[in-house]
PDB file of C-alpha atoms in Angstrom:
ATOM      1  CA  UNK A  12      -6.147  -5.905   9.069  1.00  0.00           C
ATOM      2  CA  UNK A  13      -5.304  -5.611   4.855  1.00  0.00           C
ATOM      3  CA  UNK A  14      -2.451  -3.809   6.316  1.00  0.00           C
ATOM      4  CA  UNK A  15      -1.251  -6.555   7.676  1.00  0.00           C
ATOM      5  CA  UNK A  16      -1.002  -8.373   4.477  1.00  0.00           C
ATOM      6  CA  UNK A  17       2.174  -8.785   2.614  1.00  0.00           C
ATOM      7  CA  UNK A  18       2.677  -8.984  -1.221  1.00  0.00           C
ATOM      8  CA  UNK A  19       2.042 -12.500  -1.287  1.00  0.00           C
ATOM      9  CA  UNK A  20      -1.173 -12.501   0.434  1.00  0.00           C
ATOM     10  CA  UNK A  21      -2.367  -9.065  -1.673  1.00  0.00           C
ATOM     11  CA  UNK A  22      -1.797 -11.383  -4.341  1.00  0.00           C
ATOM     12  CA  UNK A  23      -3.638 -14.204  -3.104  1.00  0.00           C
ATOM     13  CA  UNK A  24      -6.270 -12.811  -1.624  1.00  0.00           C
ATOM     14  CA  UNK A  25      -7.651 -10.864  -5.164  1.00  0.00           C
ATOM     15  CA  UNK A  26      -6.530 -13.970  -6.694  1.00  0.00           C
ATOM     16  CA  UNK A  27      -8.780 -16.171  -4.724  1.00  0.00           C
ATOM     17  CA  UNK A  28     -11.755 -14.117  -5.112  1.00  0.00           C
ATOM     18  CA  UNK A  29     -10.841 -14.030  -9.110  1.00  0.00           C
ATOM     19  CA  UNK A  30     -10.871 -17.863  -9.286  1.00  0.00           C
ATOM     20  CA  UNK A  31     -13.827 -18.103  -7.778  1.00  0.00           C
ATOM     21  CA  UNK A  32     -15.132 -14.894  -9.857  1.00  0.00           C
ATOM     22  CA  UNK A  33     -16.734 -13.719  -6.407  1.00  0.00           C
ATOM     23  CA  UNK A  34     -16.327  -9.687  -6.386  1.00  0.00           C
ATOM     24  CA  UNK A  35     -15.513  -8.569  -3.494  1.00  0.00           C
ATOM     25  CA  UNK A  36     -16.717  -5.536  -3.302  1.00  0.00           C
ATOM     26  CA  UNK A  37     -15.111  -2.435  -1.248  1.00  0.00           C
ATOM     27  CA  UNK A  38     -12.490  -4.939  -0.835  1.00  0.00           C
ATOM     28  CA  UNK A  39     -10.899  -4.707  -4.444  1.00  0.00           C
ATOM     29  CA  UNK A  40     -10.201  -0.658  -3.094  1.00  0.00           C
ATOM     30  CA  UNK A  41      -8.760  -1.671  -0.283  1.00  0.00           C
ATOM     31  CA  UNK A  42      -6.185  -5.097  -1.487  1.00  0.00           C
ATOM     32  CA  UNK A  43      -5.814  -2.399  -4.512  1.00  0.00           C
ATOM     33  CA  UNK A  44      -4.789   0.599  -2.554  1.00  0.00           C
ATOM     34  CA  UNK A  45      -2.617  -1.621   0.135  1.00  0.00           C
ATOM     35  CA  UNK A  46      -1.132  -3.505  -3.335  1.00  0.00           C
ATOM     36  CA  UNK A  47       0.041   0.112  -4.065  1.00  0.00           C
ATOM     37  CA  UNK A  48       1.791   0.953  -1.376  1.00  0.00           C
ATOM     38  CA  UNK A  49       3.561  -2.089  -0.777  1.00  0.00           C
ATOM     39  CA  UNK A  50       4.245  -3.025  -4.889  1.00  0.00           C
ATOM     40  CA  UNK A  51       7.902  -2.656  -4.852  1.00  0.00           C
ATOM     41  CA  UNK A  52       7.777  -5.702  -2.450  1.00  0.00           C
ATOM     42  CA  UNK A  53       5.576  -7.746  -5.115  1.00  0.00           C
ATOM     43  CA  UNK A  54       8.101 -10.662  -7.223  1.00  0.00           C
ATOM     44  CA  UNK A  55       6.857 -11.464 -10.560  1.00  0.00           C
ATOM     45  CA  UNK A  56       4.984 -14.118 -10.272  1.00  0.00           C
ATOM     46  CA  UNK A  57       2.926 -11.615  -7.692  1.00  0.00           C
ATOM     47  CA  UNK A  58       2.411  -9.000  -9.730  1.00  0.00           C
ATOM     48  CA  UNK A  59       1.552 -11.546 -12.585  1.00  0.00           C
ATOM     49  CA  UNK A  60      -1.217 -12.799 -10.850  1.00  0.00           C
ATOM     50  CA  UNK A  61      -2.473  -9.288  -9.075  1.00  0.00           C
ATOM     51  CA  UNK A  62      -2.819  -8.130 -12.640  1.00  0.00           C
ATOM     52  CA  UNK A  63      -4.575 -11.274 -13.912  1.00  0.00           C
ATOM     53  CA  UNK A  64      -7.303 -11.462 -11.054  1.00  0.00           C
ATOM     54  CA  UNK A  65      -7.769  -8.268 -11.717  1.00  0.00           C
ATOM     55  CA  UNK A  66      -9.037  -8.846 -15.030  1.00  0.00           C
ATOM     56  CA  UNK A  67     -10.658 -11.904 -14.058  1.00  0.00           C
ATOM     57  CA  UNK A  68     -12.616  -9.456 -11.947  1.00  0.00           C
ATOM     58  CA  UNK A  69     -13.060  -6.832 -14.764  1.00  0.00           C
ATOM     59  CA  UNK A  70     -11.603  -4.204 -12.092  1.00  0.00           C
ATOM     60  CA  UNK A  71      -9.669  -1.602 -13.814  1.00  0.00           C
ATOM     61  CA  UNK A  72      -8.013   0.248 -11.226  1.00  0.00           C
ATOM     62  CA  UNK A  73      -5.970   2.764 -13.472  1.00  0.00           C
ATOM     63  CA  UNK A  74      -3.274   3.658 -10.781  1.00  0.00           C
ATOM     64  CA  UNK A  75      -2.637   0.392  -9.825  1.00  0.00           C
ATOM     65  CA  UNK A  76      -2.844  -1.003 -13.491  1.00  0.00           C
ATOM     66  CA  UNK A  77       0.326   2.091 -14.244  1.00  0.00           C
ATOM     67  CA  UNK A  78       2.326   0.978 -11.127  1.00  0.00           C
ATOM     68  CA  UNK A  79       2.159  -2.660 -11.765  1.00  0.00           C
ATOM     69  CA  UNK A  80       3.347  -2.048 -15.112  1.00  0.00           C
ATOM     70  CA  UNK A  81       5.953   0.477 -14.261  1.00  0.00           C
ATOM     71  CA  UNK A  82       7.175  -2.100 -11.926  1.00  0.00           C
ATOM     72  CA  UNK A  83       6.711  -5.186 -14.050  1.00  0.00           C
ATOM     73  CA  UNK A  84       9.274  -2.835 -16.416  1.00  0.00           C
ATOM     74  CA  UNK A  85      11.605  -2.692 -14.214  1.00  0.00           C
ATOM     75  CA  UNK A  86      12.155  -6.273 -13.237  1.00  0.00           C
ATOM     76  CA  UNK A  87      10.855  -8.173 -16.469  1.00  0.00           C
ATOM     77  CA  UNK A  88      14.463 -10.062 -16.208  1.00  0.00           C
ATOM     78  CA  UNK A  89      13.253 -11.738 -13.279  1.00  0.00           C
ATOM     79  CA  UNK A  90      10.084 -12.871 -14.813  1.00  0.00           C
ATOM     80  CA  UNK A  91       9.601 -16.636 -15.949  1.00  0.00           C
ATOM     81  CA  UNK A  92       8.145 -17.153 -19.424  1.00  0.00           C
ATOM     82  CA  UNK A  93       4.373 -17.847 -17.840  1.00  0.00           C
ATOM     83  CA  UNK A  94       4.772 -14.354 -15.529  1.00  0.00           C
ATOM     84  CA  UNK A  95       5.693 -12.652 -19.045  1.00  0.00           C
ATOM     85  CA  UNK A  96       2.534 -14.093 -20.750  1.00  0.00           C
ATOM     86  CA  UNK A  97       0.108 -14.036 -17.953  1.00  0.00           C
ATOM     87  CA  UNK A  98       1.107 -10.306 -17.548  1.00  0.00           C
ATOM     88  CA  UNK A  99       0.729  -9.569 -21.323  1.00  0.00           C
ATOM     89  CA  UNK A 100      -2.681 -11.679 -21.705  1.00  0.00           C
ATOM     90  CA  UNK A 101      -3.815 -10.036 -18.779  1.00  0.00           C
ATOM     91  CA  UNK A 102      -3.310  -6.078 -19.723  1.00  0.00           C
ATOM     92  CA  UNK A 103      -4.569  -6.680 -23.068  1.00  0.00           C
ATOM     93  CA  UNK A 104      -7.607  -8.455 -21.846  1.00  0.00           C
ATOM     94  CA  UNK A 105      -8.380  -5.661 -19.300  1.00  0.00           C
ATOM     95  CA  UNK A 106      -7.734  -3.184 -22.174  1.00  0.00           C
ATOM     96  CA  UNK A 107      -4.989  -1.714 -20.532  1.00  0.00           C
ATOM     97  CA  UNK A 108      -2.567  -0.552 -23.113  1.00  0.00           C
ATOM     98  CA  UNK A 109       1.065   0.176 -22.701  1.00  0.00           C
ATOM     99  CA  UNK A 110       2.992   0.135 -25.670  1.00  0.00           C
ATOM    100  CA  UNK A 111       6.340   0.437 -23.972  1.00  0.00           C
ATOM    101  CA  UNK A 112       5.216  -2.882 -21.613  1.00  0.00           C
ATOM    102  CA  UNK A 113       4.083  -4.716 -24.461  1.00  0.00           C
ATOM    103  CA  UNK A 114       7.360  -4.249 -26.470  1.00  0.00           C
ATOM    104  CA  UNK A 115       9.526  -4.854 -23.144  1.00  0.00           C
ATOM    105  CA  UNK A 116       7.380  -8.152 -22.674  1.00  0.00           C
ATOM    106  CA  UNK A 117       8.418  -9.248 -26.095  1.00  0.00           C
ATOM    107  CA  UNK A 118      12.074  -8.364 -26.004  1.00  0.00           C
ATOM    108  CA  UNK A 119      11.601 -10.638 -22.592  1.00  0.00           C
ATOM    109  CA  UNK A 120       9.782 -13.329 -24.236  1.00  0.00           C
ATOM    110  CA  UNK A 121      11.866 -13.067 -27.372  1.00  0.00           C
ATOM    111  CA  UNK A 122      15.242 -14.351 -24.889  1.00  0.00           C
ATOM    112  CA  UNK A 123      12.878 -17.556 -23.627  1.00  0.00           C
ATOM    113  CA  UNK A 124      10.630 -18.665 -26.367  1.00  0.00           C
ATOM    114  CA  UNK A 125      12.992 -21.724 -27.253  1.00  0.00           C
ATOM    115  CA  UNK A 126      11.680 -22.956 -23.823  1.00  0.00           C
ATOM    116  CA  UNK A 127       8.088 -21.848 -23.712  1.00  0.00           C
ATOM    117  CA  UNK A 128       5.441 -24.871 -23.843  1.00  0.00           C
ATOM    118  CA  UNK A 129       2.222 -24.206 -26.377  1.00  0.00           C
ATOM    119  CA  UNK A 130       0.091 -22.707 -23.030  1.00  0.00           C
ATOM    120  CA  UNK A 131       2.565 -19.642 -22.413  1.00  0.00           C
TER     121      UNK A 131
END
């Protein structure tokens, strides 16, 4: 039924597992390749918190990891000052690098840290 799920509950469900650092086995492959097909329907605060229970779950799912921050990219003027840090705390903590996200992140953050409180 993961087919089923939409981008909010993809995102929920691996962060809900994360939070409770359960792993969930065979089911990080399947929320990760179902997050895949269905990422361009993922907001920021979605793919925010995909990429941060991922790391919470020490899962590094290359191909997913590239997507999320092709698409993270793409939309990083949608993205509230927490989705910007969360995403950027989480990629470095996985050891995912991207140079090209981590300078777009701080252009991003560069436009909102006037309003950013001392956890973001």
């Amino acid at each position: 039924k993961i087919d089923q799920c939409d981008a909010q509950s993809l995102s929920n469900l691996v962060w809900a597992f994360a939070t409770a650092v359960l792993q969930p086995g065979t089911l990080i492959t399947a929320i990760s390749q179902c997050s895949l097909a269905k990422l361009h329907t993922f907001d920021p605060q979605e793919l925010a918190n995909t990429v941060w229970a991922l790391t919470r779950l020490l899962a590094v799912d290359r191909p997913l990891c590239d997507a999320i921050s092709a698409a993270a990219m793409a939309g990083l003027e949608g993205f509230a000052s927490q989705n910007l840090t969360n995403t950027a705390w989480a990629f470095a903590s996985l050891g995912f690098r991207s140079k090209a996200l981590m300078e777009a992140i701080s252009q991003a953050a560069l436009k909102t840290c006037g309003q950013m409180i001392p956890q973001e």
